Structures are given as structure tokens and as C-alpha cells.
PDB file of N, CA and C in Angstrom:
ATOM      1  N   MET A  22     115.170 -97.022 -82.382  1.00  0.00           N
ATOM      2  CA  MET A  22     114.422 -95.965 -81.740  1.00  0.00           C
ATOM      3  C   MET A  22     114.885 -95.827 -80.283  1.00  0.00           C
ATOM      4  N   LYS A  23     115.120 -94.599 -79.865  1.00  0.00           N
ATOM      5  CA  LYS A  23     115.593 -94.326 -78.515  1.00  0.00           C
ATOM      6  C   LYS A  23     114.475 -94.564 -77.500  1.00  0.00           C
ATOM      7  N   GLU A  24     114.820 -95.229 -76.399  1.00  0.00           N
ATOM      8  CA  GLU A  24     113.846 -95.479 -75.349  1.00  0.00           C
ATOM      9  C   GLU A  24     113.545 -94.178 -74.601  1.00  0.00           C
ATOM     10  N   ILE A  25     112.298 -93.982 -74.294  1.00  0.00           N
ATOM     11  CA  ILE A  25     111.866 -92.785 -73.583  1.00  0.00           C
ATOM     12  C   ILE A  25     112.074 -93.007 -72.088  1.00  0.00           C
ATOM     13  N   GLU A  26     112.689 -92.036 -71.426  1.00  0.00           N
ATOM     14  CA  GLU A  26     113.008 -92.168 -70.010  1.00  0.00           C
ATOM     15  C   GLU A  26     111.824 -91.766 -69.140  1.00  0.00           C
ATOM     16  N   LYS A  27     111.398 -92.705 -68.309  1.00  0.00           N
ATOM     17  CA  LYS A  27     110.335 -92.448 -67.337  1.00  0.00           C
ATOM     18  C   LYS A  27     110.907 -91.591 -66.206  1.00  0.00           C
ATOM     19  N   PHE A  28     110.189 -90.537 -65.835  1.00  0.00           N
ATOM     20  CA  PHE A  28     110.637 -89.648 -64.763  1.00  0.00           C
ATOM     21  C   PHE A  28     110.460 -90.299 -63.387  1.00  0.00           C
ATOM     22  N   THR A  29     111.330 -89.906 -62.464  1.00  0.00           N
ATOM     23  CA  THR A  29     111.193 -90.305 -61.067  1.00  0.00           C
ATOM     24  C   THR A  29     110.135 -89.420 -60.414  1.00  0.00           C
ATOM     25  N   ASP A  30     109.680 -89.817 -59.235  1.00  0.00           N
ATOM     26  CA  ASP A  30     108.718 -88.995 -58.493  1.00  0.00           C
ATOM     27  C   ASP A  30     109.293 -87.601 -58.209  1.00  0.00           C
ATOM     28  N   GLU A  31     110.600 -87.537 -57.937  1.00  0.00           N
ATOM     29  CA  GLU A  31     111.245 -86.245 -57.658  1.00  0.00           C
ATOM     30  C   GLU A  31     111.241 -85.357 -58.901  1.00  0.00           C
ATOM     31  N   GLN A  32     111.555 -85.935 -60.057  1.00  0.00           N
ATOM     32  CA  GLN A  32     111.528 -85.163 -61.306  1.00  0.00           C
ATOM     33  C   GLN A  32     110.110 -84.661 -61.593  1.00  0.00           C
ATOM     34  N   ILE A  33     109.134 -85.517 -61.382  1.00  0.00           N
ATOM     35  CA  ILE A  33     107.743 -85.133 -61.623  1.00  0.00           C
ATOM     36  C   ILE A  33     107.359 -83.975 -60.709  1.00  0.00           C
ATOM     37  N   ALA A  34     107.730 -84.059 -59.443  1.00  0.00           N
ATOM     38  CA  ALA A  34     107.418 -82.988 -58.488  1.00  0.00           C
ATOM     39  C   ALA A  34     108.075 -81.678 -58.915  1.00  0.00           C
ATOM     40  N   ASP A  35     109.334 -81.747 -59.377  1.00  0.00           N
ATOM     41  CA  ASP A  35     110.026 -80.538 -59.841  1.00  0.00           C
ATOM     42  C   ASP A  35     109.304 -79.910 -61.026  1.00  0.00           C
ATOM     43  N   TYR A  36     108.932 -80.713 -61.998  1.00  0.00           N
ATOM     44  CA  TYR A  36     108.256 -80.202 -63.187  1.00  0.00           C
ATOM     45  C   TYR A  36     106.857 -79.687 -62.856  1.00  0.00           C
ATOM     46  N   LEU A  37     106.158 -80.368 -61.943  1.00  0.00           N
ATOM     47  CA  LEU A  37     104.824 -79.900 -61.557  1.00  0.00           C
ATOM     48  C   LEU A  37     104.880 -78.519 -60.929  1.00  0.00           C
ATOM     49  N   GLY A  38     105.989 -78.189 -60.297  1.00  0.00           N
ATOM     50  CA  GLY A  38     106.159 -76.865 -59.717  1.00  0.00           C
ATOM     51  C   GLY A  38     106.130 -75.753 -60.748  1.00  0.00           C
ATOM     52  N   GLN A  39     106.324 -76.115 -62.018  1.00  0.00           N
ATOM     53  CA  GLN A  39     106.319 -75.139 -63.106  1.00  0.00           C
ATOM     54  C   GLN A  39     104.951 -75.019 -63.776  1.00  0.00           C
ATOM     55  N   LEU A  40     104.003 -75.832 -63.355  1.00  0.00           N
ATOM     56  CA  LEU A  40     102.658 -75.818 -63.945  1.00  0.00           C
ATOM     57  C   LEU A  40     101.639 -75.484 -62.860  1.00  0.00           C
ATOM     58  N   ASP A  41     100.617 -74.746 -63.234  1.00  0.00           N
ATOM     59  CA  ASP A  41      99.590 -74.350 -62.279  1.00  0.00           C
ATOM     60  C   ASP A  41      98.384 -75.282 -62.405  1.00  0.00           C
ATOM     61  N   GLY A  42      98.027 -75.944 -61.311  1.00  0.00           N
ATOM     62  CA  GLY A  42      96.804 -76.732 -61.300  1.00  0.00           C
ATOM     63  C   GLY A  42      96.940 -78.170 -61.756  1.00  0.00           C
ATOM     64  N   TRP A  43      98.148 -78.625 -62.045  1.00  0.00           N
ATOM     65  CA  TRP A  43      98.361 -80.011 -62.452  1.00  0.00           C
ATOM     66  C   TRP A  43      98.781 -80.825 -61.231  1.00  0.00           C
ATOM     67  N   GLU A  44      98.359 -82.095 -61.195  1.00  0.00           N
ATOM     68  CA  GLU A  44      98.696 -83.001 -60.103  1.00  0.00           C
ATOM     69  C   GLU A  44      99.196 -84.328 -60.674  1.00  0.00           C
ATOM     70  N   TYR A  45      99.969 -85.042 -59.870  1.00  0.00           N
ATOM     71  CA  TYR A  45     100.420 -86.391 -60.224  1.00  0.00           C
ATOM     72  C   TYR A  45      99.491 -87.370 -59.525  1.00  0.00           C
ATOM     73  N   VAL A  46      98.722 -88.138 -60.309  1.00  0.00           N
ATOM     74  CA  VAL A  46      97.732 -89.058 -59.758  1.00  0.00           C
ATOM     75  C   VAL A  46      97.788 -90.378 -60.524  1.00  0.00           C
ATOM     76  N   ASP A  47      98.026 -91.456 -59.806  1.00  0.00           N
ATOM     77  CA  ASP A  47      97.986 -92.803 -60.399  1.00  0.00           C
ATOM     78  C   ASP A  47      98.784 -92.923 -61.693  1.00  0.00           C
ATOM     79  N   GLY A  48     100.027 -92.448 -61.684  1.00  0.00           N
ATOM     80  CA  GLY A  48     100.921 -92.646 -62.819  1.00  0.00           C
ATOM     81  C   GLY A  48     100.763 -91.680 -63.968  1.00  0.00           C
ATOM     82  N   ALA A  49     100.039 -90.587 -63.761  1.00  0.00           N
ATOM     83  CA  ALA A  49      99.858 -89.592 -64.818  1.00  0.00           C
ATOM     84  C   ALA A  49      99.757 -88.203 -64.193  1.00  0.00           C
ATOM     85  N   ILE A  50      99.992 -87.186 -65.023  1.00  0.00           N
ATOM     86  CA  ILE A  50      99.723 -85.825 -64.568  1.00  0.00           C
ATOM     87  C   ILE A  50      98.353 -85.430 -65.104  1.00  0.00           C
ATOM     88  N   GLU A  51      97.602 -84.721 -64.290  1.00  0.00           N
ATOM     89  CA  GLU A  51      96.238 -84.394 -64.707  1.00  0.00           C
ATOM     90  C   GLU A  51      95.815 -83.025 -64.204  1.00  0.00           C
ATOM     91  N   THR A  52      94.822 -82.482 -64.903  1.00  0.00           N
ATOM     92  CA  THR A  52      94.237 -81.206 -64.530  1.00  0.00           C
ATOM     93  C   THR A  52      92.815 -81.134 -65.068  1.00  0.00           C
ATOM     94  N   THR A  53      92.106 -80.118 -64.622  1.00  0.00           N
ATOM     95  CA  THR A  53      90.749 -79.853 -65.093  1.00  0.00           C
ATOM     96  C   THR A  53      90.649 -78.377 -65.444  1.00  0.00           C
ATOM     97  N   PHE A  54      90.032 -78.093 -66.577  1.00  0.00           N
ATOM     98  CA  PHE A  54      89.773 -76.716 -66.996  1.00  0.00           C
ATOM     99  C   PHE A  54      88.273 -76.515 -67.081  1.00  0.00           C
ATOM    100  N   GLU A  55      87.826 -75.323 -66.709  1.00  0.00           N
ATOM    101  CA  GLU A  55      86.418 -74.979 -66.852  1.00  0.00           C
ATOM    102  C   GLU A  55      86.308 -73.761 -67.752  1.00  0.00           C
ATOM    103  N   PHE A  56      85.410 -73.840 -68.712  1.00  0.00           N
ATOM    104  CA  PHE A  56      85.236 -72.786 -69.699  1.00  0.00           C
ATOM    105  C   PHE A  56      83.872 -72.119 -69.551  1.00  0.00           C
ATOM    106  N   LYS A  57      83.638 -71.119 -70.373  1.00  0.00           N
ATOM    107  CA  LYS A  57      82.394 -70.353 -70.323  1.00  0.00           C
ATOM    108  C   LYS A  57      81.187 -71.230 -70.656  1.00  0.00           C
ATOM    109  N   ASP A  58      81.350 -72.094 -71.647  1.00  0.00           N
ATOM    110  CA  ASP A  58      80.260 -72.946 -72.095  1.00  0.00           C
ATOM    111  C   ASP A  58      80.827 -74.120 -72.889  1.00  0.00           C
ATOM    112  N   PHE A  59      79.945 -74.985 -73.371  1.00  0.00           N
ATOM    113  CA  PHE A  59      80.361 -76.170 -74.112  1.00  0.00           C
ATOM    114  C   PHE A  59      81.104 -75.807 -75.390  1.00  0.00           C
ATOM    115  N   LYS A  60      80.622 -74.807 -76.089  1.00  0.00           N
ATOM    116  CA  LYS A  60      81.247 -74.404 -77.351  1.00  0.00           C
ATOM    117  C   LYS A  60      82.707 -74.004 -77.133  1.00  0.00           C
ATOM    118  N   GLU A  61      82.980 -73.219 -76.090  1.00  0.00           N
ATOM    119  CA  GLU A  61      84.360 -72.810 -75.810  1.00  0.00           C
ATOM    120  C   GLU A  61      85.210 -74.016 -75.398  1.00  0.00           C
ATOM    121  N   ALA A  62      84.663 -74.899 -74.580  1.00  0.00           N
ATOM    122  CA  ALA A  62      85.399 -76.100 -74.166  1.00  0.00           C
ATOM    123  C   ALA A  62      85.758 -76.948 -75.380  1.00  0.00           C
ATOM    124  N   PHE A  63      84.794 -77.161 -76.259  1.00  0.00           N
ATOM    125  CA  PHE A  63      85.024 -77.992 -77.429  1.00  0.00           C
ATOM    126  C   PHE A  63      86.002 -77.330 -78.396  1.00  0.00           C
ATOM    127  N   SER A  64      85.924 -76.020 -78.534  1.00  0.00           N
ATOM    128  CA  SER A  64      86.851 -75.282 -79.384  1.00  0.00           C
ATOM    129  C   SER A  64      88.286 -75.462 -78.904  1.00  0.00           C
ATOM    130  N   VAL A  65      88.494 -75.338 -77.589  1.00  0.00           N
ATOM    131  CA  VAL A  65      89.839 -75.518 -77.026  1.00  0.00           C
ATOM    132  C   VAL A  65      90.294 -76.961 -77.205  1.00  0.00           C
ATOM    133  N   MET A  66      89.400 -77.918 -77.003  1.00  0.00           N
ATOM    134  CA  MET A  66      89.758 -79.322 -77.205  1.00  0.00           C
ATOM    135  C   MET A  66      90.194 -79.569 -78.646  1.00  0.00           C
ATOM    136  N   THR A  67      89.529 -78.925 -79.586  1.00  0.00           N
ATOM    137  CA  THR A  67      89.901 -79.082 -80.989  1.00  0.00           C
ATOM    138  C   THR A  67      91.300 -78.535 -81.242  1.00  0.00           C
ATOM    139  N   ARG A  68      91.594 -77.368 -80.690  1.00  0.00           N
ATOM    140  CA  ARG A  68      92.933 -76.789 -80.850  1.00  0.00           C
ATOM    141  C   ARG A  68      93.995 -77.683 -80.215  1.00  0.00           C
ATOM    142  N   ILE A  69      93.681 -78.224 -79.052  1.00  0.00           N
ATOM    143  CA  ILE A  69      94.613 -79.134 -78.382  1.00  0.00           C
ATOM    144  C   ILE A  69      94.801 -80.401 -79.220  1.00  0.00           C
ATOM    145  N   ALA A  70      93.725 -80.903 -79.804  1.00  0.00           N
ATOM    146  CA  ALA A  70      93.806 -82.129 -80.609  1.00  0.00           C
ATOM    147  C   ALA A  70      94.767 -81.970 -81.785  1.00  0.00           C
ATOM    148  N   PHE A  71      94.732 -80.825 -82.453  1.00  0.00           N
ATOM    149  CA  PHE A  71      95.659 -80.597 -83.561  1.00  0.00           C
ATOM    150  C   PHE A  71      97.103 -80.613 -83.075  1.00  0.00           C
ATOM    151  N   GLU A  72      97.363 -80.022 -81.925  1.00  0.00           N
ATOM    152  CA  GLU A  72      98.714 -80.011 -81.373  1.00  0.00           C
ATOM    153  C   GLU A  72      99.138 -81.412 -80.945  1.00  0.00           C
ATOM    154  N   CYS A  73      98.220 -82.172 -80.385  1.00  0.00           N
ATOM    155  CA  CYS A  73      98.530 -83.554 -79.997  1.00  0.00           C
ATOM    156  C   CYS A  73      98.939 -84.377 -81.214  1.00  0.00           C
ATOM    157  N   GLU A  74      98.237 -84.185 -82.307  1.00  0.00           N
ATOM    158  CA  GLU A  74      98.607 -84.887 -83.539  1.00  0.00           C
ATOM    159  C   GLU A  74      99.995 -84.476 -83.997  1.00  0.00           C
ATOM    160  N   ALA A  75     100.294 -83.195 -83.939  1.00  0.00           N
ATOM    161  CA  ALA A  75     101.613 -82.701 -84.350  1.00  0.00           C
ATOM    162  C   ALA A  75     102.715 -83.290 -83.460  1.00  0.00           C
ATOM    163  N   GLN A  76     102.414 -83.466 -82.169  1.00  0.00           N
ATOM    164  CA  GLN A  76     103.385 -84.017 -81.219  1.00  0.00           C
ATOM    165  C   GLN A  76     103.394 -85.554 -81.229  1.00  0.00           C
ATOM    166  N   ASN A  77     102.394 -86.154 -81.876  1.00  0.00           N
ATOM    167  CA  ASN A  77     102.181 -87.605 -81.831  1.00  0.00           C
ATOM    168  C   ASN A  77     102.142 -88.088 -80.373  1.00  0.00           C
ATOM    169  N   HIS A  78     101.411 -87.342 -79.567  1.00  0.00           N
ATOM    170  CA  HIS A  78     101.275 -87.656 -78.143  1.00  0.00           C
ATOM    171  C   HIS A  78      99.858 -87.265 -77.739  1.00  0.00           C
ATOM    172  N   HIS A  79      99.086 -88.209 -77.245  1.00  0.00           N
ATOM    173  CA  HIS A  79      97.658 -88.003 -77.084  1.00  0.00           C
ATOM    174  C   HIS A  79      97.217 -88.187 -75.631  1.00  0.00           C
ATOM    175  N   PRO A  80      96.364 -87.291 -75.141  1.00  0.00           N
ATOM    176  CA  PRO A  80      95.908 -87.365 -73.756  1.00  0.00           C
ATOM    177  C   PRO A  80      94.771 -88.364 -73.569  1.00  0.00           C
ATOM    178  N   ASP A  81      94.584 -88.752 -72.325  1.00  0.00           N
ATOM    179  CA  ASP A  81      93.323 -89.367 -71.909  1.00  0.00           C
ATOM    180  C   ASP A  81      92.515 -88.185 -71.405  1.00  0.00           C
ATOM    181  N   TRP A  82      91.373 -87.952 -72.005  1.00  0.00           N
ATOM    182  CA  TRP A  82      90.615 -86.770 -71.596  1.00  0.00           C
ATOM    183  C   TRP A  82      89.128 -87.017 -71.696  1.00  0.00           C
ATOM    184  N   SER A  83      88.388 -86.147 -71.024  1.00  0.00           N
ATOM    185  CA  SER A  83      86.935 -86.218 -71.082  1.00  0.00           C
ATOM    186  C   SER A  83      86.383 -84.804 -71.009  1.00  0.00           C
ATOM    187  N   ASN A  84      85.158 -84.679 -71.494  1.00  0.00           N
ATOM    188  CA  ASN A  84      84.481 -83.391 -71.511  1.00  0.00           C
ATOM    189  C   ASN A  84      83.041 -83.588 -71.078  1.00  0.00           C
ATOM    190  N   VAL A  85      82.627 -82.812 -70.085  1.00  0.00           N
ATOM    191  CA  VAL A  85      81.225 -82.752 -69.687  1.00  0.00           C
ATOM    192  C   VAL A  85      80.844 -81.281 -69.657  1.00  0.00           C
ATOM    193  N   TYR A  86      79.945 -80.905 -70.550  1.00  0.00           N
ATOM    194  CA  TYR A  86      79.486 -79.539 -70.737  1.00  0.00           C
ATOM    195  C   TYR A  86      80.656 -78.577 -70.871  1.00  0.00           C
ATOM    196  N   LYS A  87      80.966 -77.782 -69.861  1.00  0.00           N
ATOM    197  CA  LYS A  87      82.024 -76.777 -70.000  1.00  0.00           C
ATOM    198  C   LYS A  87      83.314 -77.164 -69.275  1.00  0.00           C
ATOM    199  N   THR A  88      83.417 -78.425 -68.834  1.00  0.00           N
ATOM    200  CA  THR A  88      84.572 -78.898 -68.089  1.00  0.00           C
ATOM    201  C   THR A  88      85.360 -79.908 -68.925  1.00  0.00           C
ATOM    202  N   VAL A  89      86.683 -79.737 -68.951  1.00  0.00           N
ATOM    203  CA  VAL A  89      87.571 -80.657 -69.662  1.00  0.00           C
ATOM    204  C   VAL A  89      88.590 -81.201 -68.668  1.00  0.00           C
ATOM    205  N   ASN A  90      88.641 -82.522 -68.552  1.00  0.00           N
ATOM    206  CA  ASN A  90      89.626 -83.199 -67.708  1.00  0.00           C
ATOM    207  C   ASN A  90      90.696 -83.810 -68.611  1.00  0.00           C
ATOM    208  N   ILE A  91      91.958 -83.602 -68.266  1.00  0.00           N
ATOM    209  CA  ILE A  91      93.073 -84.080 -69.088  1.00  0.00           C
ATOM    210  C   ILE A  91      94.054 -84.857 -68.215  1.00  0.00           C
ATOM    211  N   ARG A  92      94.450 -86.055 -68.683  1.00  0.00           N
ATOM    212  CA  ARG A  92      95.490 -86.877 -68.044  1.00  0.00           C
ATOM    213  C   ARG A  92      96.559 -87.171 -69.082  1.00  0.00           C
ATOM    214  N   LEU A  93      97.817 -86.979 -68.675  1.00  0.00           N
ATOM    215  CA  LEU A  93      98.929 -87.231 -69.577  1.00  0.00           C
ATOM    216  C   LEU A  93      99.890 -88.239 -68.965  1.00  0.00           C
ATOM    217  N   SER A  94     100.237 -89.243 -69.749  1.00  0.00           N
ATOM    218  CA  SER A  94     101.318 -90.163 -69.426  1.00  0.00           C
ATOM    219  C   SER A  94     101.833 -90.713 -70.748  1.00  0.00           C
ATOM    220  N   THR A  95     103.028 -91.261 -70.698  1.00  0.00           N
ATOM    221  CA  THR A  95     103.627 -91.812 -71.909  1.00  0.00           C
ATOM    222  C   THR A  95     103.506 -93.329 -71.829  1.00  0.00           C
ATOM    223  N   HIS A  96     102.613 -93.878 -72.617  1.00  0.00           N
ATOM    224  CA  HIS A  96     102.322 -95.306 -72.543  1.00  0.00           C
ATOM    225  C   HIS A  96     103.554 -96.153 -72.860  1.00  0.00           C
ATOM    226  N   ASP A  97     104.378 -95.705 -73.814  1.00  0.00           N
ATOM    227  CA  ASP A  97     105.589 -96.457 -74.181  1.00  0.00           C
ATOM    228  C   ASP A  97     106.571 -96.566 -73.020  1.00  0.00           C
ATOM    229  N   ALA A  98     106.547 -95.600 -72.099  1.00  0.00           N
ATOM    230  CA  ALA A  98     107.459 -95.603 -70.952  1.00  0.00           C
ATOM    231  C   ALA A  98     106.759 -96.077 -69.679  1.00  0.00           C
ATOM    232  N   ASN A  99     105.456 -96.330 -69.774  1.00  0.00           N
ATOM    233  CA  ASN A  99     104.671 -96.756 -68.619  1.00  0.00           C
ATOM    234  C   ASN A  99     104.780 -95.767 -67.457  1.00  0.00           C
ATOM    235  N   GLY A 100     104.698 -94.476 -67.787  1.00  0.00           N
ATOM    236  CA  GLY A 100     104.762 -93.446 -66.769  1.00  0.00           C
ATOM    237  C   GLY A 100     104.860 -92.062 -67.373  1.00  0.00           C
ATOM    238  N   VAL A 101     105.253 -91.106 -66.566  1.00  0.00           N
ATOM    239  CA  VAL A 101     105.345 -89.705 -66.981  1.00  0.00           C
ATOM    240  C   VAL A 101     106.758 -89.424 -67.496  1.00  0.00           C
ATOM    241  N   THR A 102     106.822 -88.718 -68.629  1.00  0.00           N
ATOM    242  CA  THR A 102     108.109 -88.374 -69.246  1.00  0.00           C
ATOM    243  C   THR A 102     108.119 -86.894 -69.639  1.00  0.00           C
ATOM    244  N   GLU A 103     109.231 -86.482 -70.208  1.00  0.00           N
ATOM    245  CA  GLU A 103     109.375 -85.110 -70.710  1.00  0.00           C
ATOM    246  C   GLU A 103     108.260 -84.785 -71.707  1.00  0.00           C
ATOM    247  N   LYS A 104     107.871 -85.757 -72.521  1.00  0.00           N
ATOM    248  CA  LYS A 104     106.810 -85.536 -73.518  1.00  0.00           C
ATOM    249  C   LYS A 104     105.523 -85.034 -72.862  1.00  0.00           C
ATOM    250  N   ASP A 105     105.221 -85.550 -71.687  1.00  0.00           N
ATOM    251  CA  ASP A 105     103.988 -85.151 -71.003  1.00  0.00           C
ATOM    252  C   ASP A 105     104.055 -83.699 -70.547  1.00  0.00           C
ATOM    253  N   PHE A 106     105.204 -83.289 -70.056  1.00  0.00           N
ATOM    254  CA  PHE A 106     105.338 -81.909 -69.595  1.00  0.00           C
ATOM    255  C   PHE A 106     105.413 -80.927 -70.761  1.00  0.00           C
ATOM    256  N   VAL A 107     106.002 -81.348 -71.871  1.00  0.00           N
ATOM    257  CA  VAL A 107     106.001 -80.498 -73.067  1.00  0.00           C
ATOM    258  C   VAL A 107     104.560 -80.276 -73.517  1.00  0.00           C
ATOM    259  N   LEU A 108     103.783 -81.340 -73.593  1.00  0.00           N
ATOM    260  CA  LEU A 108     102.388 -81.211 -74.018  1.00  0.00           C
ATOM    261  C   LEU A 108     101.569 -80.426 -72.992  1.00  0.00           C
ATOM    262  N   ALA A 109     101.820 -80.626 -71.711  1.00  0.00           N
ATOM    263  CA  ALA A 109     101.093 -79.873 -70.682  1.00  0.00           C
ATOM    264  C   ALA A 109     101.329 -78.374 -70.844  1.00  0.00           C
ATOM    265  N   ARG A 110     102.565 -77.973 -71.129  1.00  0.00           N
ATOM    266  CA  ARG A 110     102.859 -76.542 -71.327  1.00  0.00           C
ATOM    267  C   ARG A 110     102.143 -76.006 -72.568  1.00  0.00           C
ATOM    268  N   ILE A 111     102.121 -76.792 -73.609  1.00  0.00           N
ATOM    269  CA  ILE A 111     101.423 -76.392 -74.836  1.00  0.00           C
ATOM    270  C   ILE A 111      99.924 -76.239 -74.548  1.00  0.00           C
ATOM    271  N   ILE A 112      99.354 -77.172 -73.828  1.00  0.00           N
ATOM    272  CA  ILE A 112      97.936 -77.097 -73.457  1.00  0.00           C
ATOM    273  C   ILE A 112      97.680 -75.829 -72.633  1.00  0.00           C
ATOM    274  N   GLU A 113      98.558 -75.555 -71.682  1.00  0.00           N
ATOM    275  CA  GLU A 113      98.421 -74.331 -70.876  1.00  0.00           C
ATOM    276  C   GLU A 113      98.415 -73.092 -71.770  1.00  0.00           C
ATOM    277  N   ASP A 114      99.333 -73.048 -72.739  1.00  0.00           N
ATOM    278  CA  ASP A 114      99.415 -71.894 -73.650  1.00  0.00           C
ATOM    279  C   ASP A 114      98.125 -71.756 -74.458  1.00  0.00           C
ATOM    280  N   ILE A 115      97.586 -72.865 -74.937  1.00  0.00           N
ATOM    281  CA  ILE A 115      96.342 -72.831 -75.714  1.00  0.00           C
ATOM    282  C   ILE A 115      95.192 -72.314 -74.846  1.00  0.00           C
ATOM    283  N   VAL A 116      95.074 -72.841 -73.643  1.00  0.00           N
ATOM    284  CA  VAL A 116      93.982 -72.439 -72.745  1.00  0.00           C
ATOM    285  C   VAL A 116      94.114 -70.963 -72.375  1.00  0.00           C
ATOM    286  N   GLU A 117      95.322 -70.514 -72.075  1.00  0.00           N
ATOM    287  CA  GLU A 117      95.536 -69.117 -71.695  1.00  0.00           C
ATOM    288  C   GLU A 117      95.277 -68.140 -72.841  1.00  0.00           C
ATOM    289  N   SER A 118      95.398 -68.624 -74.073  1.00  0.00           N
ATOM    290  CA  SER A 118      95.197 -67.724 -75.225  1.00  0.00           C
ATOM    291  C   SER A 118      93.715 -67.519 -75.524  1.00  0.00           C
ATOM    292  N   GLU A 119      92.861 -68.289 -74.879  1.00  0.00           N
ATOM    293  CA  GLU A 119      91.400 -68.156 -75.107  1.00  0.00           C
ATOM    294  C   GLU A 119      90.867 -66.881 -74.500  1.00  0.00           C
TER     295      GLU A 119
END
């Protein structure tokens, strides 16, 4: 199995420039989304969950009422990798389609 390459701080900064509202914090990229209500937040989380399963890459996330917090890092690489940015873009597409 090919080892996953952990990104440098410079690579992370470059990729973050392509995403709106994501930050690099304590070894992961993270963001927060706010929805109309709990039902919409949970619906989006469900759609994201199916995509995470398809990617075999899972976020650390939490939900309180209409707010969803998402943190992405690649545990196998002990940091942020291309996989995290691919999933972040997919999450953005799902949220924007709501």
C-alpha cells in the first residue's frame, strides 16, 4: 500500500486559498456551516456521510441544532493530505447544492 504524503504548511495554505471558510487548526482543516434548522443540518450531514463512506475517509464532526462543525485530517499520515482537500471540496459542493 502506498504511503499517503502529509502536506507541508505551505501546501496547506495554498489549498486553503481554494476553499472558502476553512482554516488550518491543530493539525487539521476545519470549518463550520450553519443551516436553516436541525432537519436541514442533519440532512446535509447524512449526504456527507454517504460520500465519506464512498471515499473511505471520515471527518471529526459535531452538530448542535443547526450548526455543523467539520475537521478533516488523515490519521494514517498524521496530518493533512490531498484526501482531506478532496473531501472538503465534495462537502462544499453538497452544502452549496442545498
